[in-house]
Amino acid sequence: MNLTKNEYERLYQKKSPDSPLWRDMLWAGVIGGAICTVGQLVSNFYKGRGMDIEGASAATAITMVFLGALLTGLHLYDKLAKHAGAGTIVPITGFANAIVSPAMEFKSEGLVLGMAAKLFVIAGPVLVYGISASVIYGLLLFWIGG
Amino acid sequence: MAKRIGKRTIAFQQPPAILASAAIVGEKEGQGPLGQFFDVVSEDSHFGQKSWELAESEMQKRTISLAVEKAGLQLSDLDCILAGDLLNQCIGSSLASVDAHLPYLGLYGACSTMAQGMAMGAALIDGGAARKLAAAASSHFCSAERQYRFPLAYGGQRPPTAQWTATAAGAAVLAKGGSKVRVTHAIFGEMVDMGVKDANNMGSAMAPSACDTLEHLFEDTGTQPTDYDRILTGDLAAVGADLLVTLLRKDGIDITPVYSDCGSLLYGSEQDTHAGGSGCGCSAAVICGHILQEMEQGKLHKVIFAGTGALMSPTSLQQGQSIAGVCHAVVLERMA
């Protein structure tokens, strides 16, 4: 075999099929949209029962996280995600999936060093950078005097 | 005594025999096109155990026991066990044989482990260091996923180039004589690193090493692909197999008339495994379940089994290291 690494890279990239982007994006839009529609219905339900918008938003988030966790526990969320991709990762249900799935997976190593220690193995970066960004935003707002 | 021929190949003077072999697989593998050839298709992916790692060990343990039983032997008749898997520190194989009370050598060659075990086993026997031994390898989808990728219930997507780790184990019992199927040659390959860094494209990482080992084997033995009934790689899957054919063709070697890949054979196209199967157990089960059976029955006479492994760890990948491939091969022949 007389190929350089660059020549080989061109060859294997040519031989490697790409992900079906258009199909993936369509499914992400349809399923992600469906999850958001469910969220809107839940929110409307709470508002219809007399909650104010802030209370209804919090209750909706709690309900959606519960549903995401439930579907993860039933091994249905991963089956949905196989087609939906970003459509199931981006909504708050995806965050529930990212927390609950390691909890289920690593409980075989014990409740402390297994489940608890690995709980944030996927969602950890989202929390670290999400909270960091909110702190920076808060400080900027404080200094600029928003 | 074994003799080195050419640059890398080892020719066995008294080719060690494969007395018997066995393969145990999971349900998905049992539903594939080779399902009927496996000794046991387990509906319980836990194999009655409480963790996936123990499940894999139990599967490998049962496979070794079954192969020994099919050879008409008892475990205590063996001089040693050579076994490997994908788990950290090779714990799947260690736990599988901890109660065997036999000398044990753990192997790590990623998906090349079965070929590595057969080659080393044959060398030990022909060299007089062992009389009878078992070579085994296993992988379990669920133990591999949690170690290399994500929790099972995590909602992620795989690209089309990704391979599916097989839940499977294969074992072969090798001895000085006693059966027609022999290991006539072995070749240990060098690691070839062509700069592939994508763990979802291991076929591309391994194909150059398979090309290198096969070219050395043909040159050292003075043979060509059509001298063999089958040439099997394990496990390049669709992308890697296509690359191997292309690479060899560039060097004027055409293996297509006799070529198959274990990763492409194990699953049907409707089973949604993307590029195909992988994992130590994939080629181990295809060889020990299907190919050796066909040789036993006289349907195949001369076969190259070239196991290919992707040498990487999640840590090495996160640190930006590329994936080296390695390919070890054995020539299996049915003596008249």
PDB file of C-alpha atoms in Angstrom, chain B residues 62-316:
ATOM      1  CA  ARG B  62     -20.289 -21.362  28.428  1.00  0.00           C
ATOM      2  CA  THR B  63     -18.743 -21.146  24.953  1.00  0.00           C
ATOM      3  CA  ILE B  64     -15.375 -22.489  26.129  1.00  0.00           C
ATOM      4  CA  SER B  65     -17.099 -25.297  28.070  1.00  0.00           C
ATOM      5  CA  LEU B  66     -19.172 -26.199  25.044  1.00  0.00           C
ATOM      6  CA  ALA B  67     -16.173 -26.290  22.692  1.00  0.00           C
ATOM      7  CA  VAL B  68     -14.272 -28.491  25.154  1.00  0.00           C
ATOM      8  CA  GLU B  69     -17.288 -30.771  25.487  1.00  0.00           C
ATOM      9  CA  LYS B  70     -17.663 -31.026  21.690  1.00  0.00           C
ATOM     10  CA  ALA B  71     -13.983 -32.021  21.501  1.00  0.00           C
ATOM     11  CA  GLY B  72     -14.780 -34.897  23.864  1.00  0.00           C
ATOM     12  CA  LEU B  73     -12.540 -33.416  26.539  1.00  0.00           C
ATOM     13  CA  GLN B  74     -12.810 -31.949  29.977  1.00  0.00           C
ATOM     14  CA  LEU B  75     -11.610 -28.509  30.942  1.00  0.00           C
ATOM     15  CA  SER B  76      -8.814 -30.062  33.004  1.00  0.00           C
ATOM     16  CA  ASP B  77      -7.400 -31.692  29.849  1.00  0.00           C
ATOM     17  CA  LEU B  78      -6.335 -28.277  28.561  1.00  0.00           C
ATOM     18  CA  ASP B  79      -2.865 -26.880  29.139  1.00  0.00           C
ATOM     19  CA  CYS B  80      -4.040 -23.284  28.933  1.00  0.00           C
ATOM     20  CA  ILE B  81      -6.700 -20.832  27.847  1.00  0.00           C
ATOM     21  CA  LEU B  82      -5.982 -17.866  25.576  1.00  0.00           C
ATOM     22  CA  ALA B  83      -8.874 -15.444  25.678  1.00  0.00           C
ATOM     23  CA  GLY B  84      -9.727 -11.827  25.115  1.00  0.00           C
ATOM     24  CA  ASP B  85     -12.534  -9.299  24.946  1.00  0.00           C
ATOM     25  CA  LEU B  86     -13.110  -5.551  24.684  1.00  0.00           C
ATOM     26  CA  LEU B  87     -13.618  -4.668  28.317  1.00  0.00           C
ATOM     27  CA  ASN B  88     -11.141  -2.638  30.348  1.00  0.00           C
ATOM     28  CA  GLN B  89      -8.286  -4.778  31.645  1.00  0.00           C
ATOM     29  CA  CYS B  90      -9.764  -7.730  29.722  1.00  0.00           C
ATOM     30  CA  ILE B  91     -11.978  -8.478  32.698  1.00  0.00           C
ATOM     31  CA  GLY B  92     -14.635 -10.285  30.660  1.00  0.00           C
ATOM     32  CA  SER B  93     -12.239 -13.117  29.850  1.00  0.00           C
ATOM     33  CA  SER B  94     -10.549 -13.179  33.253  1.00  0.00           C
ATOM     34  CA  LEU B  95     -13.858 -13.631  35.042  1.00  0.00           C
ATOM     35  CA  ALA B  96     -14.943 -16.241  32.503  1.00  0.00           C
ATOM     36  CA  SER B  97     -12.004 -18.510  33.307  1.00  0.00           C
ATOM     37  CA  VAL B  98     -11.269 -17.708  36.947  1.00  0.00           C
ATOM     38  CA  ASP B  99     -12.867 -20.967  38.063  1.00  0.00           C
ATOM     39  CA  ALA B 100     -11.246 -23.065  35.335  1.00  0.00           C
ATOM     40  CA  HIS B 101      -8.066 -23.606  37.397  1.00  0.00           C
ATOM     41  CA  LEU B 102      -5.965 -23.539  34.259  1.00  0.00           C
ATOM     42  CA  PRO B 103      -3.038 -21.430  33.109  1.00  0.00           C
ATOM     43  CA  TYR B 104      -4.600 -18.357  31.533  1.00  0.00           C
ATOM     44  CA  LEU B 105      -3.333 -15.724  29.113  1.00  0.00           C
ATOM     45  CA  GLY B 106      -5.491 -12.651  28.548  1.00  0.00           C
ATOM     46  CA  LEU B 107      -5.239 -11.176  25.064  1.00  0.00           C
ATOM     47  CA  TYR B 108      -6.131  -7.769  23.748  1.00  0.00           C
ATOM     48  CA  GLY B 109      -6.265  -7.303  20.022  1.00  0.00           C
ATOM     49  CA  ALA B 110      -9.679  -5.615  19.807  1.00  0.00           C
ATOM     50  CA  CYS B 111     -11.626  -7.364  17.047  1.00  0.00           C
ATOM     51  CA  SER B 112      -8.513  -9.265  15.932  1.00  0.00           C
ATOM     52  CA  THR B 113      -8.429 -11.208  19.211  1.00  0.00           C
ATOM     53  CA  MET B 114      -9.814 -14.505  17.896  1.00  0.00           C
ATOM     54  CA  ALA B 115      -7.259 -14.628  15.080  1.00  0.00           C
ATOM     55  CA  GLN B 116      -4.523 -13.602  17.525  1.00  0.00           C
ATOM     56  CA  GLY B 117      -5.552 -16.380  19.925  1.00  0.00           C
ATOM     57  CA  MET B 118      -5.655 -19.015  17.199  1.00  0.00           C
ATOM     58  CA  ALA B 119      -2.258 -17.917  15.840  1.00  0.00           C
ATOM     59  CA  MET B 120      -0.616 -17.843  19.275  1.00  0.00           C
ATOM     60  CA  GLY B 121      -2.281 -21.103  20.260  1.00  0.00           C
ATOM     61  CA  ALA B 122      -1.073 -22.844  17.117  1.00  0.00           C
ATOM     62  CA  ALA B 123       2.459 -21.527  17.731  1.00  0.00           C
ATOM     63  CA  LEU B 124       2.415 -22.784  21.319  1.00  0.00           C
ATOM     64  CA  ILE B 125       1.277 -26.221  20.214  1.00  0.00           C
ATOM     65  CA  ASP B 126       3.624 -26.592  17.275  1.00  0.00           C
ATOM     66  CA  GLY B 127       6.469 -25.371  19.469  1.00  0.00           C
ATOM     67  CA  GLY B 128       5.692 -28.008  22.064  1.00  0.00           C
ATOM     68  CA  ALA B 129       4.756 -25.542  24.802  1.00  0.00           C
ATOM     69  CA  ALA B 130       1.189 -26.835  24.992  1.00  0.00           C
ATOM     70  CA  ARG B 131      -0.590 -30.022  23.967  1.00  0.00           C
ATOM     71  CA  LYS B 132      -4.187 -28.893  24.048  1.00  0.00           C
ATOM     72  CA  LEU B 133      -5.554 -25.414  24.589  1.00  0.00           C
ATOM     73  CA  ALA B 134      -8.591 -23.257  24.055  1.00  0.00           C
ATOM     74  CA  ALA B 135      -8.630 -19.925  22.234  1.00  0.00           C
ATOM     75  CA  ALA B 136     -11.658 -17.741  22.824  1.00  0.00           C
ATOM     76  CA  ALA B 137     -13.000 -14.250  22.350  1.00  0.00           C
ATOM     77  CA  SER B 138     -16.202 -12.450  23.218  1.00  0.00           C
ATOM     78  CA  SER B 139     -17.997  -9.140  23.046  1.00  0.00           C
ATOM     79  CA  HIS B 140     -21.345  -7.949  24.335  1.00  0.00           C
ATOM     80  CA  PHE B 141     -23.247  -5.045  22.806  1.00  0.00           C
ATOM     81  CA  CYS B 142     -24.390  -3.724  26.172  1.00  0.00           C
ATOM     82  CA  SER B 143     -21.025  -3.901  27.969  1.00  0.00           C
ATOM     83  CA  ALA B 144     -19.245  -2.321  24.981  1.00  0.00           C
ATOM     84  CA  GLU B 145     -21.787   0.499  24.628  1.00  0.00           C
ATOM     85  CA  ARG B 146     -21.450   1.623  28.231  1.00  0.00           C
ATOM     86  CA  GLN B 147     -17.667   1.497  28.088  1.00  0.00           C
ATOM     87  CA  TYR B 148     -17.033   3.059  24.686  1.00  0.00           C
ATOM     88  CA  ARG B 149     -20.122   5.110  23.958  1.00  0.00           C
ATOM     89  CA  PHE B 150     -23.316   6.081  25.772  1.00  0.00           C
ATOM     90  CA  PRO B 151     -25.761   4.509  28.210  1.00  0.00           C
ATOM     91  CA  LEU B 152     -28.177   2.180  26.416  1.00  0.00           C
ATOM     92  CA  ALA B 153     -31.220   4.364  27.105  1.00  0.00           C
ATOM     93  CA  TYR B 154     -29.521   7.565  25.897  1.00  0.00           C
ATOM     94  CA  GLY B 155     -31.089   8.964  22.767  1.00  0.00           C
ATOM     95  CA  GLY B 156     -28.232   9.339  20.322  1.00  0.00           C
ATOM     96  CA  GLN B 157     -27.832   8.778  16.604  1.00  0.00           C
ATOM     97  CA  ARG B 158     -25.197   6.740  14.790  1.00  0.00           C
ATOM     98  CA  PRO B 159     -23.737   7.655  11.425  1.00  0.00           C
ATOM     99  CA  PRO B 160     -23.986   5.159   8.524  1.00  0.00           C
ATOM    100  CA  THR B 161     -20.296   4.203   8.941  1.00  0.00           C
ATOM    101  CA  ALA B 162     -20.766   3.015  12.558  1.00  0.00           C
ATOM    102  CA  GLN B 163     -20.585  -0.677  13.391  1.00  0.00           C
ATOM    103  CA  TRP B 164     -22.686  -2.702  15.805  1.00  0.00           C
ATOM    104  CA  THR B 165     -20.839  -4.559  18.568  1.00  0.00           C
ATOM    105  CA  ALA B 166     -21.985  -8.172  18.414  1.00  0.00           C
ATOM    106  CA  THR B 167     -23.210 -10.027  21.468  1.00  0.00           C
ATOM    107  CA  ALA B 168     -21.316 -13.186  20.692  1.00  0.00           C
ATOM    108  CA  ALA B 169     -18.550 -15.501  21.789  1.00  0.00           C
ATOM    109  CA  GLY B 170     -16.507 -18.089  19.965  1.00  0.00           C
ATOM    110  CA  ALA B 171     -14.047 -20.689  21.210  1.00  0.00           C
ATOM    111  CA  ALA B 172     -11.844 -23.261  19.503  1.00  0.00           C
ATOM    112  CA  VAL B 173      -9.934 -26.171  20.989  1.00  0.00           C
ATOM    113  CA  LEU B 174      -6.514 -26.678  19.412  1.00  0.00           C
ATOM    114  CA  ALA B 175      -4.377 -29.787  19.773  1.00  0.00           C
ATOM    115  CA  LYS B 176      -1.377 -31.521  18.239  1.00  0.00           C
ATOM    116  CA  GLY B 177      -3.523 -33.736  16.071  1.00  0.00           C
ATOM    117  CA  GLY B 178      -6.882 -35.446  16.049  1.00  0.00           C
ATOM    118  CA  SER B 179      -8.893 -33.704  13.371  1.00  0.00           C
ATOM    119  CA  LYS B 180      -8.692 -32.795   9.725  1.00  0.00           C
ATOM    120  CA  VAL B 181      -8.980 -29.038  10.066  1.00  0.00           C
ATOM    121  CA  ARG B 182      -5.518 -27.611  10.688  1.00  0.00           C
ATOM    122  CA  VAL B 183      -3.842 -24.272  11.219  1.00  0.00           C
ATOM    123  CA  THR B 184      -1.071 -24.366   8.634  1.00  0.00           C
ATOM    124  CA  HIS B 185       0.213 -20.787   8.757  1.00  0.00           C
ATOM    125  CA  ALA B 186      -0.028 -17.767  10.986  1.00  0.00           C
ATOM    126  CA  ILE B 187       1.009 -14.182  10.549  1.00  0.00           C
ATOM    127  CA  PHE B 188       1.122 -11.451  13.174  1.00  0.00           C
ATOM    128  CA  GLY B 189       0.561  -8.044  11.662  1.00  0.00           C
ATOM    129  CA  GLU B 190       2.102  -4.676  12.354  1.00  0.00           C
ATOM    130  CA  MET B 191       0.020  -1.747  13.549  1.00  0.00           C
ATOM    131  CA  VAL B 192      -0.863   0.560  10.700  1.00  0.00           C
ATOM    132  CA  ASP B 193      -1.964   4.084  11.563  1.00  0.00           C
ATOM    133  CA  MET B 194      -3.313   6.065   8.628  1.00  0.00           C
ATOM    134  CA  GLY B 195      -4.577   8.937  10.737  1.00  0.00           C
ATOM    135  CA  VAL B 196      -8.258   7.979  11.088  1.00  0.00           C
ATOM    136  CA  LYS B 197      -9.678   9.591  14.224  1.00  0.00           C
ATOM    137  CA  ASP B 198     -13.351   8.763  13.887  1.00  0.00           C
ATOM    138  CA  ALA B 199     -14.464   5.983  16.258  1.00  0.00           C
ATOM    139  CA  ASN B 200     -17.612   5.712  14.168  1.00  0.00           C
ATOM    140  CA  ASN B 201     -15.554   4.712  11.150  1.00  0.00           C
ATOM    141  CA  MET B 202     -13.420   1.846  12.401  1.00  0.00           C
ATOM    142  CA  GLY B 203     -13.613  -0.014   9.101  1.00  0.00           C
ATOM    143  CA  SER B 204     -11.554   2.772   7.533  1.00  0.00           C
ATOM    144  CA  ALA B 205      -9.078   2.641  10.415  1.00  0.00           C
ATOM    145  CA  MET B 206      -8.546  -1.124  10.057  1.00  0.00           C
ATOM    146  CA  ALA B 207      -8.594  -1.682   6.279  1.00  0.00           C
ATOM    147  CA  PRO B 208      -4.934  -0.614   5.698  1.00  0.00           C
ATOM    148  CA  SER B 209      -3.686  -3.119   8.295  1.00  0.00           C
ATOM    149  CA  ALA B 210      -5.671  -5.922   6.652  1.00  0.00           C
ATOM    150  CA  CYS B 211      -4.174  -4.926   3.310  1.00  0.00           C
ATOM    151  CA  ASP B 212      -0.664  -4.968   4.778  1.00  0.00           C
ATOM    152  CA  THR B 213      -1.022  -8.372   6.470  1.00  0.00           C
ATOM    153  CA  LEU B 214      -2.698 -10.059   3.499  1.00  0.00           C
ATOM    154  CA  GLU B 215      -0.082  -8.743   1.070  1.00  0.00           C
ATOM    155  CA  HIS B 216       2.693 -10.090   3.296  1.00  0.00           C
ATOM    156  CA  LEU B 217       0.920 -13.431   3.594  1.00  0.00           C
ATOM    157  CA  PHE B 218       0.486 -13.817  -0.172  1.00  0.00           C
ATOM    158  CA  GLU B 219       4.096 -12.837  -0.796  1.00  0.00           C
ATOM    159  CA  ASP B 220       5.593 -14.986   1.971  1.00  0.00           C
ATOM    160  CA  THR B 221       3.638 -18.096   0.996  1.00  0.00           C
ATOM    161  CA  GLY B 222       3.832 -17.513  -2.759  1.00  0.00           C
ATOM    162  CA  THR B 223       0.057 -17.840  -3.030  1.00  0.00           C
ATOM    163  CA  GLN B 224      -2.684 -15.743  -4.585  1.00  0.00           C
ATOM    164  CA  PRO B 225      -6.285 -15.155  -3.492  1.00  0.00           C
ATOM    165  CA  THR B 226      -7.754 -17.800  -5.785  1.00  0.00           C
ATOM    166  CA  ASP B 227      -5.620 -20.469  -4.079  1.00  0.00           C
ATOM    167  CA  TYR B 228      -8.097 -20.166  -1.199  1.00  0.00           C
ATOM    168  CA  ASP B 229     -11.775 -21.099  -0.995  1.00  0.00           C
ATOM    169  CA  ARG B 230     -12.525 -18.145   1.230  1.00  0.00           C
ATOM    170  CA  ILE B 231     -10.690 -15.126   2.595  1.00  0.00           C
ATOM    171  CA  LEU B 232     -12.444 -13.719   5.633  1.00  0.00           C
ATOM    172  CA  THR B 233     -11.662 -10.511   7.432  1.00  0.00           C
ATOM    173  CA  GLY B 234     -13.194  -9.716  10.776  1.00  0.00           C
ATOM    174  CA  ASP B 235     -14.601  -7.163  11.159  1.00  0.00           C
ATOM    175  CA  LEU B 236     -14.191  -4.458   8.559  1.00  0.00           C
ATOM    176  CA  ALA B 237     -17.925  -4.233   7.767  1.00  0.00           C
ATOM    177  CA  ALA B 238     -19.227  -2.596   4.598  1.00  0.00           C
ATOM    178  CA  VAL B 239     -17.010   0.496   4.484  1.00  0.00           C
ATOM    179  CA  GLY B 240     -13.781  -1.238   5.511  1.00  0.00           C
ATOM    180  CA  ALA B 241     -14.322  -4.254   3.259  1.00  0.00           C
ATOM    181  CA  ASP B 242     -14.875  -1.991   0.258  1.00  0.00           C
ATOM    182  CA  LEU B 243     -11.682  -0.094   1.149  1.00  0.00           C
ATOM    183  CA  LEU B 244      -9.664  -3.292   1.520  1.00  0.00           C
ATOM    184  CA  VAL B 245     -10.730  -4.486  -1.932  1.00  0.00           C
ATOM    185  CA  THR B 246      -9.786  -1.082  -3.369  1.00  0.00           C
ATOM    186  CA  LEU B 247      -6.401  -0.953  -1.601  1.00  0.00           C
ATOM    187  CA  LEU B 248      -5.435  -4.465  -2.710  1.00  0.00           C
ATOM    188  CA  ARG B 249      -6.604  -3.771  -6.239  1.00  0.00           C
ATOM    189  CA  LYS B 250      -4.296  -0.740  -6.390  1.00  0.00           C
ATOM    190  CA  ASP B 251      -1.461  -3.205  -5.734  1.00  0.00           C
ATOM    191  CA  GLY B 252      -2.688  -5.604  -8.397  1.00  0.00           C
ATOM    192  CA  ILE B 253      -4.389  -8.129  -6.094  1.00  0.00           C
ATOM    193  CA  ASP B 254      -8.035  -9.048  -6.597  1.00  0.00           C
ATOM    194  CA  ILE B 255      -9.627 -10.851  -3.671  1.00  0.00           C
ATOM    195  CA  THR B 256     -13.269 -10.334  -4.684  1.00  0.00           C
ATOM    196  CA  PRO B 257     -13.951 -13.872  -5.996  1.00  0.00           C
ATOM    197  CA  VAL B 258     -13.310 -15.411  -2.558  1.00  0.00           C
ATOM    198  CA  TYR B 259     -13.688 -12.514  -0.157  1.00  0.00           C
ATOM    199  CA  SER B 260     -16.181 -12.046   2.699  1.00  0.00           C
ATOM    200  CA  ASP B 261     -16.112 -10.058   5.904  1.00  0.00           C
ATOM    201  CA  CYS B 262     -17.417 -11.479   9.187  1.00  0.00           C
ATOM    202  CA  GLY B 263     -18.958  -8.124  10.141  1.00  0.00           C
ATOM    203  CA  SER B 264     -20.922  -8.081   6.890  1.00  0.00           C
ATOM    204  CA  LEU B 265     -21.993 -11.735   7.210  1.00  0.00           C
ATOM    205  CA  LEU B 266     -23.336 -11.670  10.768  1.00  0.00           C
ATOM    206  CA  TYR B 267     -26.307  -9.357  10.273  1.00  0.00           C
ATOM    207  CA  GLY B 268     -28.918  -8.949   7.564  1.00  0.00           C
ATOM    208  CA  SER B 269     -29.344  -5.582   5.882  1.00  0.00           C
ATOM    209  CA  GLU B 270     -32.761  -5.163   7.534  1.00  0.00           C
ATOM    210  CA  GLN B 271     -31.258  -5.457  11.021  1.00  0.00           C
ATOM    211  CA  ASP B 272     -30.224  -1.822  11.141  1.00  0.00           C
ATOM    212  CA  THR B 273     -26.611  -2.305  12.175  1.00  0.00           C
ATOM    213  CA  HIS B 274     -25.425   0.439   9.787  1.00  0.00           C
ATOM    214  CA  ALA B 275     -22.047  -0.660   8.321  1.00  0.00           C
ATOM    215  CA  GLY B 276     -22.216  -4.129   9.945  1.00  0.00           C
ATOM    216  CA  GLY B 277     -20.982  -6.044  12.968  1.00  0.00           C
ATOM    217  CA  SER B 278     -17.874  -5.602  15.076  1.00  0.00           C
ATOM    218  CA  GLY B 279     -16.448  -6.688  18.414  1.00  0.00           C
ATOM    219  CA  CYS B 280     -14.190  -9.613  19.289  1.00  0.00           C
ATOM    220  CA  GLY B 281     -17.195 -11.925  19.388  1.00  0.00           C
ATOM    221  CA  CYS B 282     -18.297 -11.146  15.836  1.00  0.00           C
ATOM    222  CA  SER B 283     -15.479 -12.838  13.916  1.00  0.00           C
ATOM    223  CA  ALA B 284     -15.046 -15.389  16.736  1.00  0.00           C
ATOM    224  CA  ALA B 285     -18.643 -16.573  16.347  1.00  0.00           C
ATOM    225  CA  VAL B 286     -18.636 -16.474  12.532  1.00  0.00           C
ATOM    226  CA  ILE B 287     -15.411 -18.521  12.372  1.00  0.00           C
ATOM    227  CA  CYS B 288     -16.133 -20.891  15.277  1.00  0.00           C
ATOM    228  CA  GLY B 289     -19.816 -21.281  14.454  1.00  0.00           C
ATOM    229  CA  HIS B 290     -20.036 -21.124  10.694  1.00  0.00           C
ATOM    230  CA  ILE B 291     -16.706 -21.386   8.850  1.00  0.00           C
ATOM    231  CA  LEU B 292     -15.082 -24.169  10.873  1.00  0.00           C
ATOM    232  CA  GLN B 293     -18.311 -26.158  10.565  1.00  0.00           C
ATOM    233  CA  GLU B 294     -18.199 -25.807   6.779  1.00  0.00           C
ATOM    234  CA  MET B 295     -14.561 -26.922   6.798  1.00  0.00           C
ATOM    235  CA  GLU B 296     -15.428 -29.884   8.994  1.00  0.00           C
ATOM    236  CA  GLN B 297     -18.124 -30.885   6.497  1.00  0.00           C
ATOM    237  CA  GLY B 298     -15.698 -30.538   3.598  1.00  0.00           C
ATOM    238  CA  LYS B 299     -17.510 -27.600   1.995  1.00  0.00           C
ATOM    239  CA  LEU B 300     -14.446 -25.401   2.413  1.00  0.00           C
ATOM    240  CA  HIS B 301     -10.870 -26.620   2.179  1.00  0.00           C
ATOM    241  CA  LYS B 302      -8.529 -23.698   2.478  1.00  0.00           C
ATOM    242  CA  VAL B 303      -9.415 -20.475   4.244  1.00  0.00           C
ATOM    243  CA  ILE B 304      -7.621 -17.340   5.402  1.00  0.00           C
ATOM    244  CA  PHE B 305      -9.055 -15.837   8.559  1.00  0.00           C
ATOM    245  CA  ALA B 306      -7.656 -12.332   8.991  1.00  0.00           C
ATOM    246  CA  GLY B 307      -8.873 -10.709  12.213  1.00  0.00           C
ATOM    247  CA  THR B 308      -8.714  -6.933  12.248  1.00  0.00           C
ATOM    248  CA  GLY B 309      -8.615  -4.788  15.373  1.00  0.00           C
ATOM    249  CA  ALA B 310      -8.960  -1.043  15.921  1.00  0.00           C
ATOM    250  CA  LEU B 311      -6.489  -0.097  18.627  1.00  0.00           C
ATOM    251  CA  MET B 312      -7.911   2.824  20.570  1.00  0.00           C
ATOM    252  CA  SER B 313      -9.549   3.719  23.836  1.00  0.00           C
ATOM    253  CA  PRO B 314     -12.092   6.414  24.708  1.00  0.00           C
ATOM    254  CA  THR B 315      -9.246   8.249  26.494  1.00  0.00           C
ATOM    255  CA  SER B 316      -6.875   8.116  23.514  1.00  0.00           C
TER     256      SER B 316
END
